[in-house]
Short mmCIF file of C-alpha atoms in Angstrom, two decimals:
data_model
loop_
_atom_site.label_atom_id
_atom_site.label_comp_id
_atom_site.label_asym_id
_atom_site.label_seq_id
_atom_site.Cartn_x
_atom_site.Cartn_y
_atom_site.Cartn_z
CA UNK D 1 74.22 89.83 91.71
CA UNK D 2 77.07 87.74 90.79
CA UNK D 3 80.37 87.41 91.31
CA UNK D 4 82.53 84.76 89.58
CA UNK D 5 86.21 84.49 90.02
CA UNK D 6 87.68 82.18 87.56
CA UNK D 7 90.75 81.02 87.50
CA UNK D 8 92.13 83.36 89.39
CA UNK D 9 96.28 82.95 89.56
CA UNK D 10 98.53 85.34 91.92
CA UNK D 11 102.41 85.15 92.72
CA UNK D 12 104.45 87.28 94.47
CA UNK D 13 108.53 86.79 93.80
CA UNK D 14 107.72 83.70 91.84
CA UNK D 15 106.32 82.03 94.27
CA UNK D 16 102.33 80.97 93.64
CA UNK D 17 100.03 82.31 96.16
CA UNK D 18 96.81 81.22 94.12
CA UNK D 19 96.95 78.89 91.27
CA UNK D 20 93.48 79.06 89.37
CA UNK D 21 91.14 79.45 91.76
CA UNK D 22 87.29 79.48 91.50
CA UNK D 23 84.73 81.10 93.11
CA UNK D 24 81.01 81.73 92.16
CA UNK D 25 78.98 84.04 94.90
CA UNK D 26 75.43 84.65 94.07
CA UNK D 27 73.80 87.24 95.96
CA UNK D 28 70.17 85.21 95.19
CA UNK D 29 71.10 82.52 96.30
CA UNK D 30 71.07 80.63 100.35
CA UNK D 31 74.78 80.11 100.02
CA UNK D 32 76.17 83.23 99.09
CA UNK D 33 78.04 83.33 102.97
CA UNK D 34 81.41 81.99 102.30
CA UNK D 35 84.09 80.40 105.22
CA UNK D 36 87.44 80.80 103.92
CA UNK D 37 89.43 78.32 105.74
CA UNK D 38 93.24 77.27 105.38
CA UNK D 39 96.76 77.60 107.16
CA UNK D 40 98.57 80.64 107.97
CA UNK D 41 100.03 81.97 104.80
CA UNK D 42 98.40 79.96 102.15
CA UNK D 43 96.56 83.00 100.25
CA UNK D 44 93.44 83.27 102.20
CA UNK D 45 94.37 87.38 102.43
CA UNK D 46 95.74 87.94 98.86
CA UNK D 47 91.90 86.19 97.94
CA UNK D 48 90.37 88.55 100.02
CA UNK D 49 92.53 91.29 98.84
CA UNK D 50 91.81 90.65 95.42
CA UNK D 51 87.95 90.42 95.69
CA UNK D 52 88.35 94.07 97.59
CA UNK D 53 90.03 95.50 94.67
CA UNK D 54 92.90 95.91 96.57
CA UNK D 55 95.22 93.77 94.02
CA UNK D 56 95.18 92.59 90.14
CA UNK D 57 95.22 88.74 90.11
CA UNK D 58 97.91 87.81 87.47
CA UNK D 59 95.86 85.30 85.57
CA UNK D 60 91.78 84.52 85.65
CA UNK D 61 89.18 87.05 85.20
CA UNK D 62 86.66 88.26 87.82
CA UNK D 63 82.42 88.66 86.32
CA UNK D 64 80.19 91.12 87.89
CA UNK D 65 77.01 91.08 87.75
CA UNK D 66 75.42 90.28 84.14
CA UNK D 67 79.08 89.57 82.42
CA UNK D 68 80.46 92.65 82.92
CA UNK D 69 83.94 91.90 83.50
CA UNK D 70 86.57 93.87 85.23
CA UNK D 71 90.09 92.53 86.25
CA UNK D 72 90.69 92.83 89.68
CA UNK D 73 86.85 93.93 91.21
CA UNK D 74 87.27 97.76 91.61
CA UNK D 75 83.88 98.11 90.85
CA UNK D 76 82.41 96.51 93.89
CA UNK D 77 82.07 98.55 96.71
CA UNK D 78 83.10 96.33 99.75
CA UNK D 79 82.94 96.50 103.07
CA UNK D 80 86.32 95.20 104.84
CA UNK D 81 87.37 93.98 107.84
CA UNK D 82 91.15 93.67 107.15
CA UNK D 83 93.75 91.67 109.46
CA UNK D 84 94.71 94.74 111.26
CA UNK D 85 91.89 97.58 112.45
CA UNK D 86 93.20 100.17 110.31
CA UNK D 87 91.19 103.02 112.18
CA UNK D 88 92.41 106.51 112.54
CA UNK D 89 93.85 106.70 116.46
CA UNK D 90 93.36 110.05 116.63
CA UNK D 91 89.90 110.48 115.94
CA UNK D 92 86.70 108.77 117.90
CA UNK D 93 84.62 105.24 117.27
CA UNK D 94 81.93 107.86 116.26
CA UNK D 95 84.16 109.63 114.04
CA UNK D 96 86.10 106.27 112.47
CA UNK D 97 82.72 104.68 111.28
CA UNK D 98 80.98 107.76 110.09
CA UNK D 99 83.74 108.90 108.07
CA UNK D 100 83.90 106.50 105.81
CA UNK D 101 80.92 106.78 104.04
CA UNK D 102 78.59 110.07 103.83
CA UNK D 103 75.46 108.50 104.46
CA UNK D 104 76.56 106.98 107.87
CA UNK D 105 75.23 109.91 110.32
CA UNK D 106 76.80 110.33 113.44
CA UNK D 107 73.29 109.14 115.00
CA UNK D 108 73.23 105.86 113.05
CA UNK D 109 76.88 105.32 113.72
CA UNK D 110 76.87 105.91 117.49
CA UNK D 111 73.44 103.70 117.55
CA UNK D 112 75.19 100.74 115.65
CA UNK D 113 78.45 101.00 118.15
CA UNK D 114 76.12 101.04 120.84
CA UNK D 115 74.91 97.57 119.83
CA UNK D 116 78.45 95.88 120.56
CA UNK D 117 80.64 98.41 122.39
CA UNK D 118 80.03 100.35 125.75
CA UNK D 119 78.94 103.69 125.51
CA UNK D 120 81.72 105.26 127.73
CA UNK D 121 83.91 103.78 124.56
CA UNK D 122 81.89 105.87 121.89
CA UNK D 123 83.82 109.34 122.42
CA UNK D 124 87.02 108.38 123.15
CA UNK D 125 89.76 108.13 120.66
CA UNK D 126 90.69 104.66 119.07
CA UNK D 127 93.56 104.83 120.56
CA UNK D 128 92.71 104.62 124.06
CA UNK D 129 90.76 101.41 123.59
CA UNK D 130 91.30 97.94 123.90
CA UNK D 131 92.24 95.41 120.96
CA UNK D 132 88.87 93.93 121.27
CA UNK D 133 87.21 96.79 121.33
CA UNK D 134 89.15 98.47 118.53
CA UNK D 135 88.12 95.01 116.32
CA UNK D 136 84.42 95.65 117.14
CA UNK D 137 85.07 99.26 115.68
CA UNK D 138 86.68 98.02 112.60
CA UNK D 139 83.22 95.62 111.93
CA UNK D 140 80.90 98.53 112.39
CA UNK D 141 82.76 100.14 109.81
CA UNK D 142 82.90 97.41 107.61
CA UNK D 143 79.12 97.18 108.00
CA UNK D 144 77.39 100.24 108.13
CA UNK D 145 78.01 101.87 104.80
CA UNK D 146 76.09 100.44 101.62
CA UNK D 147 78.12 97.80 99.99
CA UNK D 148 77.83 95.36 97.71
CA UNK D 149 79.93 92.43 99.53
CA UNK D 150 81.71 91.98 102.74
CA UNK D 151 85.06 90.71 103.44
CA UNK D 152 86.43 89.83 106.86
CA UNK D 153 89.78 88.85 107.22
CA UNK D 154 90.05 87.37 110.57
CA UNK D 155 87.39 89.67 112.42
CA UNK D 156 86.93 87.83 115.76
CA UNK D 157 90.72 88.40 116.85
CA UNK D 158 91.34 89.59 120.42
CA UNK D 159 87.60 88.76 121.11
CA UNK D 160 86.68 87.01 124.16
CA UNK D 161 83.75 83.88 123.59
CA UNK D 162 81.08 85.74 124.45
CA UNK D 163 81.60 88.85 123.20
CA UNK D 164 82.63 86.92 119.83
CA UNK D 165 79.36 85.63 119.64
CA UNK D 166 77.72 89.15 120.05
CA UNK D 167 79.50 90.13 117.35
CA UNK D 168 78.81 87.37 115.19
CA UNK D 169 75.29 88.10 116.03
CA UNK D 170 75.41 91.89 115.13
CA UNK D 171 77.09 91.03 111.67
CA UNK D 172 74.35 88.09 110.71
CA UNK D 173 71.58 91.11 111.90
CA UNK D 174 73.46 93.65 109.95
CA UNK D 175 74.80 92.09 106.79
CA UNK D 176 70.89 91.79 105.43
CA UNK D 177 71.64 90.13 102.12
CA UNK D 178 74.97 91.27 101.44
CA UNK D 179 77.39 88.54 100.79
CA UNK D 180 80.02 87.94 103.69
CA UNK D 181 83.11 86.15 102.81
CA UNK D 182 84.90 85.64 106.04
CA UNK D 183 88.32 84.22 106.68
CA UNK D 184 88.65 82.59 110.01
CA UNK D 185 90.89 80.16 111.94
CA UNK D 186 87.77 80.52 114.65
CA UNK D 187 84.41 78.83 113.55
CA UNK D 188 82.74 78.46 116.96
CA UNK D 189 79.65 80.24 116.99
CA UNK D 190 79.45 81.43 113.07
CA UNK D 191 76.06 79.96 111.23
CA UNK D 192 76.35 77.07 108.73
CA UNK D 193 77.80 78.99 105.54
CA UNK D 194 79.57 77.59 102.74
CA UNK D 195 82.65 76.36 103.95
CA UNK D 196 85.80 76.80 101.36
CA UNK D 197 89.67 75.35 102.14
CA UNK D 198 92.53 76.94 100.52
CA UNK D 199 94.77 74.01 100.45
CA UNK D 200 97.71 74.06 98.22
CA UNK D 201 97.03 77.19 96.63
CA UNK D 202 94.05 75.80 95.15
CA UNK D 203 90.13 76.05 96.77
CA UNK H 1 112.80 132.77 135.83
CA UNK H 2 115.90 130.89 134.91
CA UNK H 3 115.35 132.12 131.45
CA UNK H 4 115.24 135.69 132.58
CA UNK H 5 118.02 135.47 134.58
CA UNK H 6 120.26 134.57 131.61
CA UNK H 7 118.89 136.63 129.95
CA UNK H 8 119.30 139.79 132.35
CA UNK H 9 123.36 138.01 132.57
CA UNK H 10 124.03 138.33 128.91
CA UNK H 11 122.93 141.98 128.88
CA UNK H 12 125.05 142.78 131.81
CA UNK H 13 127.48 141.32 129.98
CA UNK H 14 126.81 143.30 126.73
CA UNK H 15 126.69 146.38 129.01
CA UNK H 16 130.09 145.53 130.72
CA UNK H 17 131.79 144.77 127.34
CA UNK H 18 130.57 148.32 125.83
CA UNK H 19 131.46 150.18 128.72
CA UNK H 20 135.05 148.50 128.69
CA UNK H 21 135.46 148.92 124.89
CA UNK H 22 134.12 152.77 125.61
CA UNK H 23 133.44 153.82 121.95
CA UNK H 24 129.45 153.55 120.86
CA UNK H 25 130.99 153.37 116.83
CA UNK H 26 132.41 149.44 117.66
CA UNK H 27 129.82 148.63 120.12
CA UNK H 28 127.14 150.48 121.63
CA UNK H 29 125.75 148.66 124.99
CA UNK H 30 121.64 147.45 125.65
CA UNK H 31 121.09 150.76 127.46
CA UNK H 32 122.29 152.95 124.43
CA UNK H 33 120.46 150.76 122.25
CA UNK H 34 117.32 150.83 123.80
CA UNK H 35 117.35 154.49 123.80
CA UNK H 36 118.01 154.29 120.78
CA UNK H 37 114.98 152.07 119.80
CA UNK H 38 112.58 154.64 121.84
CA UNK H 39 113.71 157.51 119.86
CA UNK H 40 112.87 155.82 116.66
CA UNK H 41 109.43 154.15 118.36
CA UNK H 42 108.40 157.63 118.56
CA UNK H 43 108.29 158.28 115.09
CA UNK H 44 106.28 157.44 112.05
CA UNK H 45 109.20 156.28 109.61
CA UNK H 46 109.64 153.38 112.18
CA UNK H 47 106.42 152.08 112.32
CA UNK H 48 105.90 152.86 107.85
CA UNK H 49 109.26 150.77 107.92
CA UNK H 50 108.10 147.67 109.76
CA UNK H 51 104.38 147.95 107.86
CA UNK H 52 106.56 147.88 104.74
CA UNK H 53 108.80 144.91 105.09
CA UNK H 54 106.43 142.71 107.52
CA UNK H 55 103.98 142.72 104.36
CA UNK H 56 105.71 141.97 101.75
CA UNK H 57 107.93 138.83 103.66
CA UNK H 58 105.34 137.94 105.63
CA UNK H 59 103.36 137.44 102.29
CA UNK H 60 106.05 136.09 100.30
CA UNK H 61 106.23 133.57 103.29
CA UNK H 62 102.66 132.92 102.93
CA UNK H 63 103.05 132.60 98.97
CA UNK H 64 105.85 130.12 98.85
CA UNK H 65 104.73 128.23 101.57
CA UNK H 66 101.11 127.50 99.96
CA UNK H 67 102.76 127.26 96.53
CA UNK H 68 105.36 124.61 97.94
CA UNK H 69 102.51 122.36 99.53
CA UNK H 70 100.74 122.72 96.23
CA UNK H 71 103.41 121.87 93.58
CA UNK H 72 104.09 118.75 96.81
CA UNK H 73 100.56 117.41 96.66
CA UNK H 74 101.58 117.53 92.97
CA UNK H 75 104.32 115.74 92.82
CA UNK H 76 103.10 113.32 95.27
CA UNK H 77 100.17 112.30 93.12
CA UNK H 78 102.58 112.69 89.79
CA UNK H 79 105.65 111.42 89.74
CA UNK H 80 106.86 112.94 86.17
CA UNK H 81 105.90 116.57 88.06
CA UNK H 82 108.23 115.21 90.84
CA UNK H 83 111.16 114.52 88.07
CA UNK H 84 110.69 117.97 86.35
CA UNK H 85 110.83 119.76 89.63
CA UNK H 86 113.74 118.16 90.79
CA UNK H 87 116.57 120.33 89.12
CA UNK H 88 114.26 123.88 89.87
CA UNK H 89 114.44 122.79 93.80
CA UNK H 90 118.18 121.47 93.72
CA UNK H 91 119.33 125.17 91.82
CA UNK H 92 116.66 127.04 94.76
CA UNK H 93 118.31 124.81 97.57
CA UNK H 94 122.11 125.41 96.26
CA UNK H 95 121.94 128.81 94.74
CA UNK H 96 123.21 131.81 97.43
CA UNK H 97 120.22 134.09 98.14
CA UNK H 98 122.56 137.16 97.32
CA UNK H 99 122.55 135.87 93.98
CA UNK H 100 119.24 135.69 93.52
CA UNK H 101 118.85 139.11 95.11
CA UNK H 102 121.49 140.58 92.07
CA UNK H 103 119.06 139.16 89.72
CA UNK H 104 115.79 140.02 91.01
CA UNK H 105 116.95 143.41 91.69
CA UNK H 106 118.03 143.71 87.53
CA UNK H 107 114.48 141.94 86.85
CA UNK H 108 111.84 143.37 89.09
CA UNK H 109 113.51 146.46 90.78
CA UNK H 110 113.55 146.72 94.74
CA UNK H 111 109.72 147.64 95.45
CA UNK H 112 109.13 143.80 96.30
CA UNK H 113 112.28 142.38 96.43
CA UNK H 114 111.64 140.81 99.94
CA UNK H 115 108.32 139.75 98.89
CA UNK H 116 109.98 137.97 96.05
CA UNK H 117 113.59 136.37 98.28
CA UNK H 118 111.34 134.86 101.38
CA UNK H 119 108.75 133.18 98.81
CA UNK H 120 112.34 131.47 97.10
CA UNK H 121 113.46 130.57 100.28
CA UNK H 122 110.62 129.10 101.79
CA UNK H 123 109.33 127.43 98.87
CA UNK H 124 111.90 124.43 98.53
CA UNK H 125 111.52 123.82 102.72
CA UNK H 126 108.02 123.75 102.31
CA UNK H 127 108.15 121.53 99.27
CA UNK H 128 110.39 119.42 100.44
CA UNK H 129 108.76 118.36 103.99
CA UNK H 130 105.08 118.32 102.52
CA UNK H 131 106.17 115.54 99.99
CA UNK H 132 108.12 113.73 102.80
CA UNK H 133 105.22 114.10 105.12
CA UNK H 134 102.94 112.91 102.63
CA UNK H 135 105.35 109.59 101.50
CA UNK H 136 105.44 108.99 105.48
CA UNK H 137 101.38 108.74 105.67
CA UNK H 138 100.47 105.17 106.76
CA UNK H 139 99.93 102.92 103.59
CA UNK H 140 97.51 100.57 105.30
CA UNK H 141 95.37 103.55 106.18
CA UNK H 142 95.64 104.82 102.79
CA UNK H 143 94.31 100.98 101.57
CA UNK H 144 91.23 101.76 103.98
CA UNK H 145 90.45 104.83 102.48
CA UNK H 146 90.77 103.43 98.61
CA UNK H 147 88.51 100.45 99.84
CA UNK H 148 85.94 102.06 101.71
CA UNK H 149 85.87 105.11 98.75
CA UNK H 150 86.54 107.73 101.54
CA UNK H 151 86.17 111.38 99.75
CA UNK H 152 89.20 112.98 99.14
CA UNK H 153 88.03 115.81 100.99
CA UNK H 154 88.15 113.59 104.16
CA UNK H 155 91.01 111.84 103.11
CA UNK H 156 93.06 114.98 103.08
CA UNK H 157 91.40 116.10 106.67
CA UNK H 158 91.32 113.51 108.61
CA UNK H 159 94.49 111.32 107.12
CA UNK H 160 96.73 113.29 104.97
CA UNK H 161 96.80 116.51 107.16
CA UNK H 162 97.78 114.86 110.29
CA UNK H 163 100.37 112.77 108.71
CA UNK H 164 102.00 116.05 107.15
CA UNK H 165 101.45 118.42 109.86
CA UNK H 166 104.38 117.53 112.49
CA UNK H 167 106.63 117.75 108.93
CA UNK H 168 105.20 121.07 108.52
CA UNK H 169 104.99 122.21 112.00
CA UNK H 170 108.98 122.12 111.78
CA UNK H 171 109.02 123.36 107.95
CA UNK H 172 107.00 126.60 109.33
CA UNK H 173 109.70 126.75 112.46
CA UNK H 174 112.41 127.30 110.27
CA UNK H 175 110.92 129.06 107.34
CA UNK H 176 109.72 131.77 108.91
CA UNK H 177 113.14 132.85 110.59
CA UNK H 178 114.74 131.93 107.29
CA UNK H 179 111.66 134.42 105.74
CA UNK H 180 112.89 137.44 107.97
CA UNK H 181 116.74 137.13 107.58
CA UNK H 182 116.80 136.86 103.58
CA UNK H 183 113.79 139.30 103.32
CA UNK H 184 115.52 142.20 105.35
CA UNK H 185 118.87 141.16 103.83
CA UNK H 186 117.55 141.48 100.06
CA UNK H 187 116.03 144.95 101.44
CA UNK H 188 119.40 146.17 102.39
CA UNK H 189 121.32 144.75 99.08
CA UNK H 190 118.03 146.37 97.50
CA UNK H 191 117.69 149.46 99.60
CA UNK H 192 113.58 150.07 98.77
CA UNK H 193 112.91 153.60 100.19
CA UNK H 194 111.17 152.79 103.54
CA UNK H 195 111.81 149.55 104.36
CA UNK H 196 113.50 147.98 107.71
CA UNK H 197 117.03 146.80 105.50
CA UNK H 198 116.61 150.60 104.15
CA UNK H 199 116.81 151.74 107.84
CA UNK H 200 119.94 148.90 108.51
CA UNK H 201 121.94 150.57 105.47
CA UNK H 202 121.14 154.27 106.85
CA UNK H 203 122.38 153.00 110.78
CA UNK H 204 125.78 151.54 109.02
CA UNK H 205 126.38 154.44 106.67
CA UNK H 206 126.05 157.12 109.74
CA UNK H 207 127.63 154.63 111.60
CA UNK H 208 124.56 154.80 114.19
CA UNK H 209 125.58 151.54 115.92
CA UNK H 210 122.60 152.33 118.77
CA UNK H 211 120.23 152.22 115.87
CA UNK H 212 121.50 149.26 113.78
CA UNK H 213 121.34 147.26 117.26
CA UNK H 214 117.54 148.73 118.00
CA UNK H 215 116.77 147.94 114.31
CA UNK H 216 118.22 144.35 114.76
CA UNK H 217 116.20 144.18 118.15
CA UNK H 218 113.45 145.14 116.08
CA UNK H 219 113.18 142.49 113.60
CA UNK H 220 114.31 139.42 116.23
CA UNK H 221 111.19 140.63 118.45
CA UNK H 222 109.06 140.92 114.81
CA UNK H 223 110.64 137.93 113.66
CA UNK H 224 109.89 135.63 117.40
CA UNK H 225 106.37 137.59 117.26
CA UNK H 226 105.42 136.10 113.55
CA UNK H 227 106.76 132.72 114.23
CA UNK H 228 104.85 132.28 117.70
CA UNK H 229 101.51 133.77 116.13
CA UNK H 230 101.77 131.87 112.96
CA UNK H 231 102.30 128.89 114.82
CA UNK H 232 99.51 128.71 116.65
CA UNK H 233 97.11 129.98 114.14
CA UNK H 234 98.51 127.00 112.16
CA UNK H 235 98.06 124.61 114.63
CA UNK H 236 94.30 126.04 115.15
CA UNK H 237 93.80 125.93 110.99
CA UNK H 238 94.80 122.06 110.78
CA UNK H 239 92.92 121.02 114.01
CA UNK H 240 96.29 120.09 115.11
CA UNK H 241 97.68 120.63 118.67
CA UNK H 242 100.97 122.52 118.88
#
């Protein structure tokens, strides 16, 4: 599978968030893991945001696949980590990752959780766990449904080192050949991927 | 027991004040009333009377209050449904209920008149709260759902419906009373044979004060009965705790 983003352009008020930005992610291929790297602010979310369907870049076209073209990626199904956990606080880890997608069991759910997350924090409700552990939640969910890309904005924050790196090693397990486009200001401890810096709007 | 013992105070007071006054026509005290209600108890007009008007605005509660969250979720998803409802909920907001009583009454004759008033009443609350309950749902969540493809079935359950519910919860609180007091008032504008407003009309035209009190006492204790029921069979139905 790929994905080409090409010349992508997005602006908000104005102001240019993305000016024609490229990307090429082949699904075949060893570098399909992308870094997204860059300061606070410079677009690395509205490029993530994009890919997930999430908005319509102003200018640029995105190809799927064998050329079929569709503005703004809504035919991807992604898996998404966003900035914030976005789980439902009333309702279990169980509950939060099996919702989202039918063919995530409770069983296979509870067994993935179980890989990063204590089991006494299984059955309680989102809301009565930690930040960390609420960010593990949110990369289960990202993880365990069929997808045809990942995108993490910012996954590892609120984890401590180690627990970061048991986390990095649960997605690398999990991701099988899925592409993973991650956003991070922390690199410690993530595999050599392709490493891409948003500087000046521009990758 | 602090409750009670206001309670038990304002009846004493009641009592005192219709013992002073002295004349059951103006005021006739708890005791007389509560006689009053045990005579009636006793016989099988009462309990036809309160079968006959607890239907028919309990299920025009039950009608306007689904039909509200419907034409909501509606206008929620479509704004041009919003627009073109706008003026129908303004004129069922502003207009007087006796007014719509008169007109009902020319239209579809007293049978269900009650059924008909509580359904106009309760619709625009219900409307109204549902479509500010769903606006209020949390946008980011509503992002997560769109991205991961959650089916709307679930979306509804597990992020929609607890979103809505405390708007509801309230919505339901005053509907309900709102249900009772326009549905036994059309029934005594509309005088249907048989019905609780038919009995009002019959206590003020004998001037049976005793009886219009134990018919009032009546349809409070139907009225608090209905609300705490509903209530909690609502709060069971939508997973929801009260």
């Amino acid at each position: 599978m790929h994905i080409h983003f090409k010349d992508i352009t997005k602006s908000y008020d104005g102001k240019i968030v993305l000016d024609r930005v490229n990307l090429l992610i082949d699904s075949g291929s060893e570098s399909r893991d992308v870094l997204l790297r860059g300061a606070s602010g410079i677009g690395k979310t509205t490029l993530l945001r994009i890919i997930a369907g999430l908005e319509s870049p102003d200018g640029g076209s995105i190809e799927i696949s064998m050329g079929e073209a569709a503005r703004g990626g809504s035919s991807l199904k992604v898996g998404m980590v966003f900035q914030e956990d976005r789980l439902l606080e009333q309702l279990s880890a169980v509950a939060n990752v099996s919702l989202v997608d039918t063919s995530v069991s409770e069983q296979r759910a509870r067994e993935a959780l179980g890989e990063i997350l204590p089991p006494e924090a299984l059955d309680r409700p989102v809301r009565e766990l930690s930040g960390g552990m609420k960010r593990r939640v949110a990369i289960v969910r990202a993880l365990l449904p069929p997808s045809d890309i990942l995108v993490m904005d910012e996954p590892f924050t609120g984890l401590d080192p180690d627990t970061r790196d048991r986390v990095i090693g649960y997605i690398m397990r999990s991701k099988g050949r899925r592409p993973l486009i991650i956003a991070s200001h922390e690199v410690e401890g993530l595999p050599k991927m392709r490493e891409l810096i948003l500087e000046q709007n521009q990758l | 027991m602090k409750k009670i013992g206001i309670i038990l105070l304002w009846l004493l007071v009641w009592q005192l004040l219709s013992m002073v006054i002295h004349n059951s026509i103006l005021l006739a005290g708890p005791v007389e009333s509560v006689g009053a209600l045990w005579q009636m108890i006793l016989t099988r007009e009462y309990w036809h009377a309160i079968l006959f008007s607890l239907i028919r605005i309990i299920g025009g509660f039950f009608f306007g209050s689904v039909l509200g969250m419907i034409l909501a979720w509606g206008s929620y998803r479509a704004s041009l449904l919003e627009d073109f409802l706008k003026p129908f909920i303004s004129v069922l907001k502003a207009v007087p209920v006796a007014s719509f009583v008169i007109i009902l009454l020319i239209w579809a004759g007293n049978k269900m008149l009650s059924f008909y008033i509580s359904s106009l009443v309760v619709l625009p609350l219900l409307y109204i709260n549902t479509l500010n309950g769903l606006r209020a749902t949390d946008k980011k969540i509503l992002e997560m759902a769109e991205v991961f493809r959650i089916p709307m079935f679930r979306r509804v359950r597990y992020i929609y419906i607890p979103s809505v519910y405390p708007y509801l919860y309230s919505a339901f609180q005053t509907s309900l009373g709102m249900a009772w007091k326009s549905g036994v008032a059309a029934e005594v504008i509309g005088q249907p044979i048989g019905s609780m407003g038919n009995g009002l009309y019959q206590s003020k035209i004998y001037l049976e004060t005793a009886e219009l009190f134990a018919w009032t006492i009546t349809i409070v204790a139907f009225s608090f009965i209905a609300e705490k029921l509903f209530l909690k069979v609502a709060g069971i139905c939508f997973n929801q705790k009260e």
